[in-house]
Amino acid sequence: INNMKKIGILLVFALVTGQIIAQKKVSPIVDGFGTVFLIPNASVTPDLSLQYKIIADIPTAPVRPDTINTGLEAAITLLNLHGAGGVPAGQIKLVLAVHKDAGVALLNNEAYQERFKIDNPNKSMIEALQKAGVTITICGQTMQKRKFAPEALLPGIQIATSAMTTLTTYQLKGYALMKF
């Protein structure tokens, strides 16, 4: 009977583990990046009556220039998590304040090639974010310190006086701060 208990426990564990592993991954707002798991039994979920206003602070670059910026990917994951929770894309206003070392992620391929001898691996993520209606800003102070010309940026990137002023301005406008 002792072996029967062990087999029963292993069987229950296998079923539970199988359920967890089999959960569906989705990307309801930005397809192809930042996939998330559906959590049908969640008791804490987004409030579908809210207009989500979020400002994200993105200062860090990856260790290697041939990898994507995880802050940008986290922004996509944030959108997809809200979408998986039922929040329509139109109820989410997301602004990214990109600065410091993360600024290189916003360079066009030509400028990125000049610096790193490869195409910008973040380009398609940035295009996907913009297509989803995300406002992407770069710190003007970062641009000056790192000698980025405005024409070296990907299309649609907005130049801010600074990341600090962008972050404080949007927070005072009621945007929640996320740090990536």
XYZ file of N, CA and C in Angstrom:
540
model
N 0.836 -1.199 0.000
C 0.000 0.000 0.000
C 0.872 1.251 0.000
N 2.035 1.189 0.631
C 2.940 2.322 0.654
C 3.360 2.727 -0.758
N 3.622 1.734 -1.618
C 3.971 2.013 -3.018
C 2.788 2.621 -3.762
N 1.573 2.182 -3.416
C 0.381 2.728 -4.053
C 0.242 4.223 -3.727
N 0.537 4.613 -2.490
C 0.473 6.015 -2.101
C 1.493 6.827 -2.900
N 2.709 6.283 -3.013
C 3.759 6.974 -3.764
C 3.358 7.151 -5.228
N 2.787 6.107 -5.797
C 2.348 6.186 -7.199
C 1.226 7.215 -7.326
N 0.305 7.221 -6.381
C -0.795 8.188 -6.400
C -0.288 9.619 -6.290
N 0.648 9.849 -5.393
C 1.222 11.187 -5.230
C 1.948 11.602 -6.499
N 2.717 10.701 -7.079
C 3.424 11.005 -8.329
C 2.441 11.299 -9.458
N 1.341 10.541 -9.506
C 0.337 10.760 -10.538
C -0.319 12.135 -10.386
N -0.678 12.501 -9.167
C -1.269 13.825 -8.917
C -0.262 14.912 -9.289
N 0.995 14.738 -8.879
C 2.039 15.713 -9.203
C 2.185 15.845 -10.719
N 2.183 14.736 -11.417
C 2.318 14.777 -12.885
C 1.140 15.503 -13.523
N -0.059 15.262 -13.019
C -1.238 15.939 -13.564
C -1.178 17.439 -13.304
N -0.821 17.837 -12.083
C -0.737 19.257 -11.738
C 0.357 19.926 -12.560
N 1.521 19.284 -12.624
C 2.630 19.834 -13.404
C 2.236 19.940 -14.872
N 1.572 18.930 -15.377
C 1.110 18.959 -16.770
C 0.154 20.107 -17.010
N -0.724 20.391 -16.048
C -1.664 21.511 -16.169
C -0.916 22.837 -16.231
N 0.091 22.973 -15.371
C 0.862 24.219 -15.347
C 1.635 24.387 -16.648
N 2.281 23.325 -17.092
C 3.078 23.389 -18.316
C 2.189 23.630 -19.536
N 0.974 23.090 -19.504
C 0.095 23.179 -20.671
C -0.637 24.515 -20.777
N -0.443 25.426 -19.817
C -1.131 26.708 -19.889
C -0.771 27.416 -21.186
N -1.742 28.060 -21.740
C -1.589 28.717 -23.038
C -0.842 30.040 -22.902
N 0.139 30.270 -23.803
C 0.844 31.544 -23.864
C 0.215 32.379 -24.977
N 0.050 33.682 -24.700
C -0.599 34.568 -25.655
C 0.164 35.887 -25.752
N -0.104 36.607 -26.813
C 0.394 37.978 -26.966
C -0.742 38.784 -27.596
N -1.746 39.156 -26.786
C -2.970 39.745 -27.320
C -2.847 41.172 -27.865
N -1.842 41.922 -27.428
C -1.732 43.308 -27.899
C -0.554 43.479 -28.851
N 0.593 42.922 -28.498
C 1.775 43.000 -29.365
C 2.189 41.578 -29.703
N 1.919 41.166 -30.912
C 2.195 39.800 -31.337
C 3.684 39.597 -31.590
N 4.176 38.448 -31.190
C 5.548 38.071 -31.503
C 6.571 38.401 -30.427
N 6.200 39.180 -29.440
C 7.108 39.547 -28.349
C 6.335 39.519 -27.040
N 7.057 39.330 -25.948
C 6.453 39.471 -24.627
C 5.254 38.581 -24.385
N 5.330 37.326 -24.826
C 4.197 36.425 -24.610
C 4.011 36.157 -23.116
N 2.770 35.950 -22.725
C 2.420 35.743 -21.326
C 1.476 34.548 -21.203
N 1.382 34.018 -20.009
C 0.462 32.914 -19.746
C -0.914 33.451 -19.380
N -1.955 32.810 -19.880
C -3.309 33.082 -19.403
C -3.441 32.453 -18.024
N -4.000 33.175 -17.087
C -4.198 32.666 -15.727
C -5.700 32.731 -15.422
N -6.441 31.718 -15.872
C -7.900 31.770 -15.751
C -8.411 31.771 -14.309
N -7.619 31.267 -13.355
C -8.066 31.209 -11.970
C -7.517 32.359 -11.132
N -6.987 33.418 -11.750
C -6.454 34.558 -11.003
C -7.584 35.292 -10.283
N -7.332 35.667 -9.042
C -8.334 36.436 -8.294
C -7.987 37.925 -8.263
N -6.746 38.269 -8.591
C -6.334 39.668 -8.705
C -6.074 39.915 -10.189
N -6.931 40.722 -10.789
C -6.865 40.951 -12.236
C -6.967 42.445 -12.529
N -6.625 42.857 -13.739
C -6.781 44.271 -14.083
C -8.244 44.700 -13.985
N -8.428 45.967 -13.660
C -9.764 46.550 -13.571
C -10.149 47.044 -14.963
N -11.130 46.402 -15.562
C -11.508 46.717 -16.943
C -12.181 48.079 -17.086
N -12.523 48.715 -15.976
C -13.153 50.032 -16.056
C -12.125 51.168 -16.070
N -10.859 50.839 -15.829
C -9.820 51.869 -15.747
C -9.203 52.198 -17.101
N -8.735 53.426 -17.206
C -7.865 53.843 -18.306
C -6.462 53.728 -17.711
N -5.654 52.817 -18.232
C -4.305 52.607 -17.708
C -3.348 53.606 -18.337
N -2.746 54.439 -17.480
C -1.768 55.428 -17.916
C -0.460 55.076 -17.211
N 0.548 54.694 -18.009
C 1.791 54.175 -17.436
C 2.983 54.850 -18.094
N 3.942 55.281 -17.276
C 5.216 55.792 -17.758
C 6.279 54.786 -17.305
N 7.095 54.317 -18.244
C 8.123 53.324 -17.927
C 9.512 53.947 -18.039
N 10.300 53.739 -17.025
C 11.674 54.219 -16.936
C 12.595 53.112 -17.451
N 13.290 53.378 -18.568
C 14.167 52.366 -19.175
C 15.575 52.946 -19.324
N 16.473 52.677 -18.334
C 17.827 53.215 -18.387
C 18.922 52.228 -18.805
N 18.625 50.940 -18.816
C 19.683 49.936 -18.936
C 19.739 49.278 -20.303
N 20.956 49.055 -20.773
C 21.189 48.350 -22.041
C 21.616 46.918 -21.742
N 21.442 46.030 -22.715
C 21.944 44.672 -22.525
C 23.474 44.678 -22.462
N 24.028 43.613 -21.930
C 25.481 43.491 -21.830
C 26.115 43.425 -23.217
N 25.434 42.754 -24.141
C 25.962 42.595 -25.506
C 25.068 43.347 -26.492
N 25.664 44.034 -27.460
C 24.854 44.806 -28.416
C 24.046 43.956 -29.394
N 24.291 42.645 -29.451
C 23.541 41.783 -30.369
C 22.306 41.169 -29.715
N 21.978 41.609 -28.497
C 20.784 41.101 -27.812
C 19.779 42.232 -27.615
N 18.532 41.854 -27.413
C 17.473 42.853 -27.276
C 17.519 43.514 -25.901
N 16.959 44.685 -25.835
C 16.856 45.418 -24.575
C 15.690 44.828 -23.784
N 15.984 44.285 -22.624
C 14.943 43.623 -21.833
C 13.924 44.618 -21.268
N 14.298 45.887 -21.139
C 13.335 46.904 -20.713
C 12.260 47.113 -21.763
N 12.669 47.139 -23.030
C 11.693 47.270 -24.118
C 10.798 46.035 -24.181
N 11.400 44.867 -24.000
C 10.607 43.635 -23.992
C 9.647 43.619 -22.801
N 10.092 44.126 -21.653
C 9.217 44.196 -20.473
C 8.023 45.110 -20.739
N 8.232 46.181 -21.497
C 7.127 47.080 -21.849
C 6.083 46.337 -22.680
N 6.546 45.513 -23.602
C 5.617 44.711 -24.411
C 4.902 43.691 -23.534
N 5.650 43.063 -22.635
C 5.042 42.100 -21.718
C 3.963 42.781 -20.868
N 4.237 43.993 -20.411
C 3.258 44.765 -19.642
C 1.964 44.940 -20.434
N 2.098 45.319 -21.693
C 0.905 45.471 -22.546
C 0.159 44.146 -22.676
N 0.899 43.080 -22.956
C 0.267 41.776 -23.161
C -0.355 41.220 -21.876
N 0.248 41.518 -20.717
C -0.354 41.081 -19.451
C -1.706 41.752 -19.235
N -1.773 43.042 -19.501
C -3.056 43.736 -19.369
C -4.061 43.203 -20.397
N -3.588 42.978 -21.608
C -4.461 42.413 -22.638
C -4.967 41.033 -22.258
N -4.087 40.200 -21.700
C -4.496 38.859 -21.266
C -5.513 38.942 -20.136
N -5.456 40.036 -19.382
C -6.426 40.244 -18.307
C -7.715 40.878 -18.790
N -7.829 41.094 -20.112
C -9.068 41.603 -20.683
C -9.093 43.094 -20.985
N -8.010 43.807 -20.697
C -7.982 45.248 -20.946
C -7.746 45.478 -22.444
N -8.639 46.186 -23.120
C -8.432 46.481 -24.539
C -7.239 47.427 -24.726
N -6.544 47.281 -25.836
C -5.370 48.109 -26.135
C -5.700 49.598 -26.044
N -6.902 49.982 -26.436
C -7.296 51.385 -26.406
C -7.414 51.976 -25.011
N -7.425 51.136 -23.986
C -7.507 51.609 -22.599
C -6.143 51.701 -21.937
N -5.075 51.547 -22.732
C -3.721 51.589 -22.175
C -2.934 52.679 -22.886
N -2.460 53.642 -22.106
C -1.558 54.670 -22.620
C -0.203 54.402 -21.987
N 0.770 54.041 -22.808
C 2.104 53.715 -22.314
C 3.118 54.645 -22.949
N 3.950 55.245 -22.107
C 5.037 56.112 -22.553
C 6.327 55.525 -22.018
N 7.341 55.430 -22.873
C 8.645 54.934 -22.450
C 9.625 56.097 -22.369
N 10.299 56.217 -21.235
C 11.354 57.210 -21.048
C 12.685 56.462 -21.120
N 13.291 56.479 -22.298
C 14.543 55.744 -22.543
C 15.703 56.709 -22.341
N 16.689 56.264 -21.561
C 17.832 57.136 -21.283
C 19.048 56.312 -20.894
N 20.126 57.007 -20.592
C 21.413 56.403 -20.217
C 21.812 55.371 -21.272
N 22.332 54.234 -20.825
C 22.851 53.214 -21.748
C 21.781 52.634 -22.668
N 20.520 52.686 -22.257
C 19.434 52.125 -23.082
C 19.203 52.929 -24.353
N 19.698 54.154 -24.406
C 19.473 55.018 -25.565
C 19.912 54.405 -26.888
N 20.948 53.580 -26.875
C 21.429 52.987 -28.133
C 20.370 52.123 -28.800
N 19.429 51.599 -28.020
C 18.369 50.752 -28.585
C 17.500 51.511 -29.575
N 17.516 52.844 -29.505
C 16.655 53.661 -30.361
C 17.359 54.164 -31.615
N 18.584 53.711 -31.823
C 19.319 54.118 -33.025
C 18.837 53.352 -34.240
N 18.842 54.028 -35.401
C 18.498 53.333 -36.643
C 19.623 52.363 -37.007
N 19.370 51.507 -37.974
C 20.360 50.478 -38.320
C 21.700 51.066 -38.737
N 21.664 52.146 -39.493
C 22.918 52.746 -39.958
C 23.773 53.206 -38.778
N 23.177 53.917 -37.838
C 23.919 54.406 -36.663
C 24.349 53.248 -35.762
N 23.495 52.242 -35.635
C 23.821 51.075 -34.803
C 24.990 50.308 -35.430
N 24.950 50.167 -36.763
C 26.037 49.496 -37.486
C 27.355 50.235 -37.287
N 27.285 51.557 -37.327
C 28.483 52.368 -37.140
C 29.141 52.085 -35.792
N 28.321 51.914 -34.775
C 28.834 51.691 -33.422
C 29.179 50.239 -33.135
N 28.345 49.303 -33.631
C 28.479 47.906 -33.208
C 28.703 46.905 -34.348
N 28.691 47.371 -35.581
C 28.923 46.510 -36.766
C 27.828 45.470 -36.982
N 26.633 45.720 -36.447
C 25.471 44.839 -36.655
C 24.212 45.696 -36.730
N 23.137 45.113 -37.288
C 21.843 45.798 -37.295
C 21.295 45.865 -35.867
N 20.446 46.845 -35.613
C 19.845 47.028 -34.305
C 18.846 45.894 -34.029
N 19.123 45.030 -33.051
C 18.209 43.918 -32.760
C 16.892 44.366 -32.131
N 16.800 45.637 -31.749
C 15.594 46.172 -31.098
C 14.603 46.783 -32.073
N 15.016 46.945 -33.317
C 14.217 47.673 -34.310
C 12.794 47.108 -34.445
N 12.658 45.816 -34.588
C 11.319 45.243 -34.784
C 10.470 45.357 -33.516
N 11.087 45.281 -32.340
C 10.328 45.476 -31.096
C 9.827 46.907 -30.996
N 10.683 47.849 -31.349
C 10.299 49.264 -31.292
C 9.165 49.538 -32.270
N 9.258 48.981 -33.464
C 8.178 49.143 -34.445
C 6.879 48.542 -33.927
N 6.956 47.388 -33.260
C 5.766 46.738 -32.699
C 5.166 47.585 -31.578
N 6.028 48.173 -30.737
C 5.539 49.064 -29.675
C 4.826 50.273 -30.271
N 5.440 50.887 -31.278
C 4.830 52.061 -31.907
C 3.512 51.706 -32.575
N 3.465 50.557 -33.216
C 2.227 50.108 -33.865
C 1.110 49.920 -32.831
N 1.500 49.553 -31.606
C 0.531 49.372 -30.518
C 0.153 50.700 -29.861
N 0.700 51.809 -30.358
C 0.336 53.123 -29.850
C 1.202 53.634 -28.709
N 2.327 52.974 -28.462
C 3.216 53.387 -27.380
C 4.040 54.594 -27.828
N 4.151 55.581 -26.944
C 4.999 56.744 -27.179
C 6.388 56.425 -26.632
N 7.405 56.572 -27.484
C 8.777 56.287 -27.061
C 9.570 57.588 -27.105
N 10.130 57.942 -25.941
C 10.938 59.155 -25.851
C 12.381 58.795 -25.529
N 13.287 59.628 -26.006
C 14.689 59.496 -25.622
C 15.111 60.776 -24.914
N 15.902 60.622 -23.918
C 16.419 61.731 -23.136
C 17.379 62.565 -23.987
N 17.090 63.854 -24.111
C 17.963 64.749 -24.867
C 19.345 64.858 -24.245
N 19.412 64.732 -22.917
C 20.708 64.773 -22.232
C 21.552 63.563 -22.608
N 20.894 62.406 -22.692
C 21.577 61.188 -23.127
C 22.099 61.362 -24.546
N 21.260 61.935 -25.412
C 21.683 62.142 -26.807
C 22.933 63.007 -26.870
N 22.968 64.078 -26.094
C 24.126 64.967 -26.098
C 25.370 64.262 -25.561
N 25.224 63.581 -24.420
C 26.364 62.904 -23.793
C 26.937 61.801 -24.676
N 26.053 61.116 -25.421
C 26.503 59.985 -26.241
C 26.670 60.347 -27.718
N 26.460 61.621 -28.004
C 26.653 62.152 -29.353
C 25.764 61.456 -30.396
N 24.462 61.347 -30.054
C 23.463 60.829 -30.992
C 22.860 62.013 -31.733
N 22.959 62.017 -33.036
C 22.284 63.035 -33.843
C 20.809 62.653 -33.969
N 19.909 63.628 -34.051
C 18.486 63.303 -34.205
C 18.211 62.382 -35.399
N 18.932 62.564 -36.486
C 18.717 61.717 -37.673
C 19.239 60.288 -37.488
N 19.950 60.021 -36.389
C 20.431 58.669 -36.107
C 19.371 57.813 -35.409
N 18.257 58.439 -35.027
C 17.204 57.712 -34.321
C 16.269 56.999 -35.290
N 15.645 55.951 -34.802
C 14.594 55.282 -35.568
C 13.432 56.248 -35.761
N 12.652 56.082 -36.812
C 11.499 56.972 -37.042
C 10.510 56.918 -35.879
N 9.919 58.066 -35.577
C 8.859 58.139 -34.575
C 9.320 58.300 -33.134
N 10.621 58.285 -32.893
C 11.127 58.475 -31.535
C 11.040 59.961 -31.194
N 10.481 60.269 -30.035
C 10.349 61.660 -29.611
C 11.525 62.048 -28.712
N 12.087 63.215 -28.972
C 13.212 63.706 -28.172
C 12.654 64.539 -27.024
N 13.063 64.193 -25.805
C 12.630 64.904 -24.600
C 13.766 65.779 -24.081
N 13.427 66.808 -23.328
C 14.444 67.617 -22.664
C 15.345 66.713 -21.830
N 14.703 65.817 -21.095
C 15.434 64.849 -20.275
C 14.485 63.727 -19.876
N 15.059 62.623 -19.435
C 14.225 61.541 -18.903
C 13.604 61.983 -17.577
N 14.374 62.725 -16.782
C 13.857 63.170 -15.482
C 12.611 64.039 -15.637
N 12.648 64.968 -16.580
C 11.473 65.819 -16.771
C 10.316 65.030 -17.379
N 10.621 64.078 -18.221
C 9.567 63.237 -18.800
C 8.893 62.420 -17.695
N 9.696 61.794 -16.853
C 9.152 60.966 -15.779
C 8.319 61.785 -14.800
N 8.822 62.935 -14.391
C 8.058 63.738 -13.428
C 6.803 64.331 -14.057
N 6.904 64.787 -15.288
C 5.736 65.375 -15.955
C 4.609 64.357 -16.091
N 4.937 63.163 -16.561
C 3.884 62.158 -16.742
C 3.334 61.664 -15.407
N 4.179 61.557 -14.380
C 3.658 61.151 -13.074
C 2.687 62.197 -12.537
N 3.011 63.471 -12.728
C 2.112 64.529 -12.269
C 0.821 64.584 -13.089
N 0.849 63.990 -14.284
C -0.364 63.880 -15.102
C -1.172 62.628 -14.750
N -0.744 61.895 -13.722
C -1.500 60.729 -13.274
C -1.024 59.403 -13.834
N 0.141 59.357 -14.456
C 0.679 58.103 -14.974
C 1.380 57.331 -13.858
N 1.155 56.031 -13.811
C 1.844 55.168 -12.852
C 3.253 54.906 -13.363
N 4.223 54.892 -12.443
C 5.619 54.680 -12.819
C 5.982 53.209 -12.740
N 6.572 52.709 -13.811
C 7.144 51.358 -13.851
C 8.630 51.531 -14.129
N 9.450 50.752 -13.453
C 10.900 50.792 -13.685
C 11.332 49.467 -14.287
N 11.949 49.546 -15.436
C 12.442 48.324 -16.095
C 13.951 48.343 -16.166
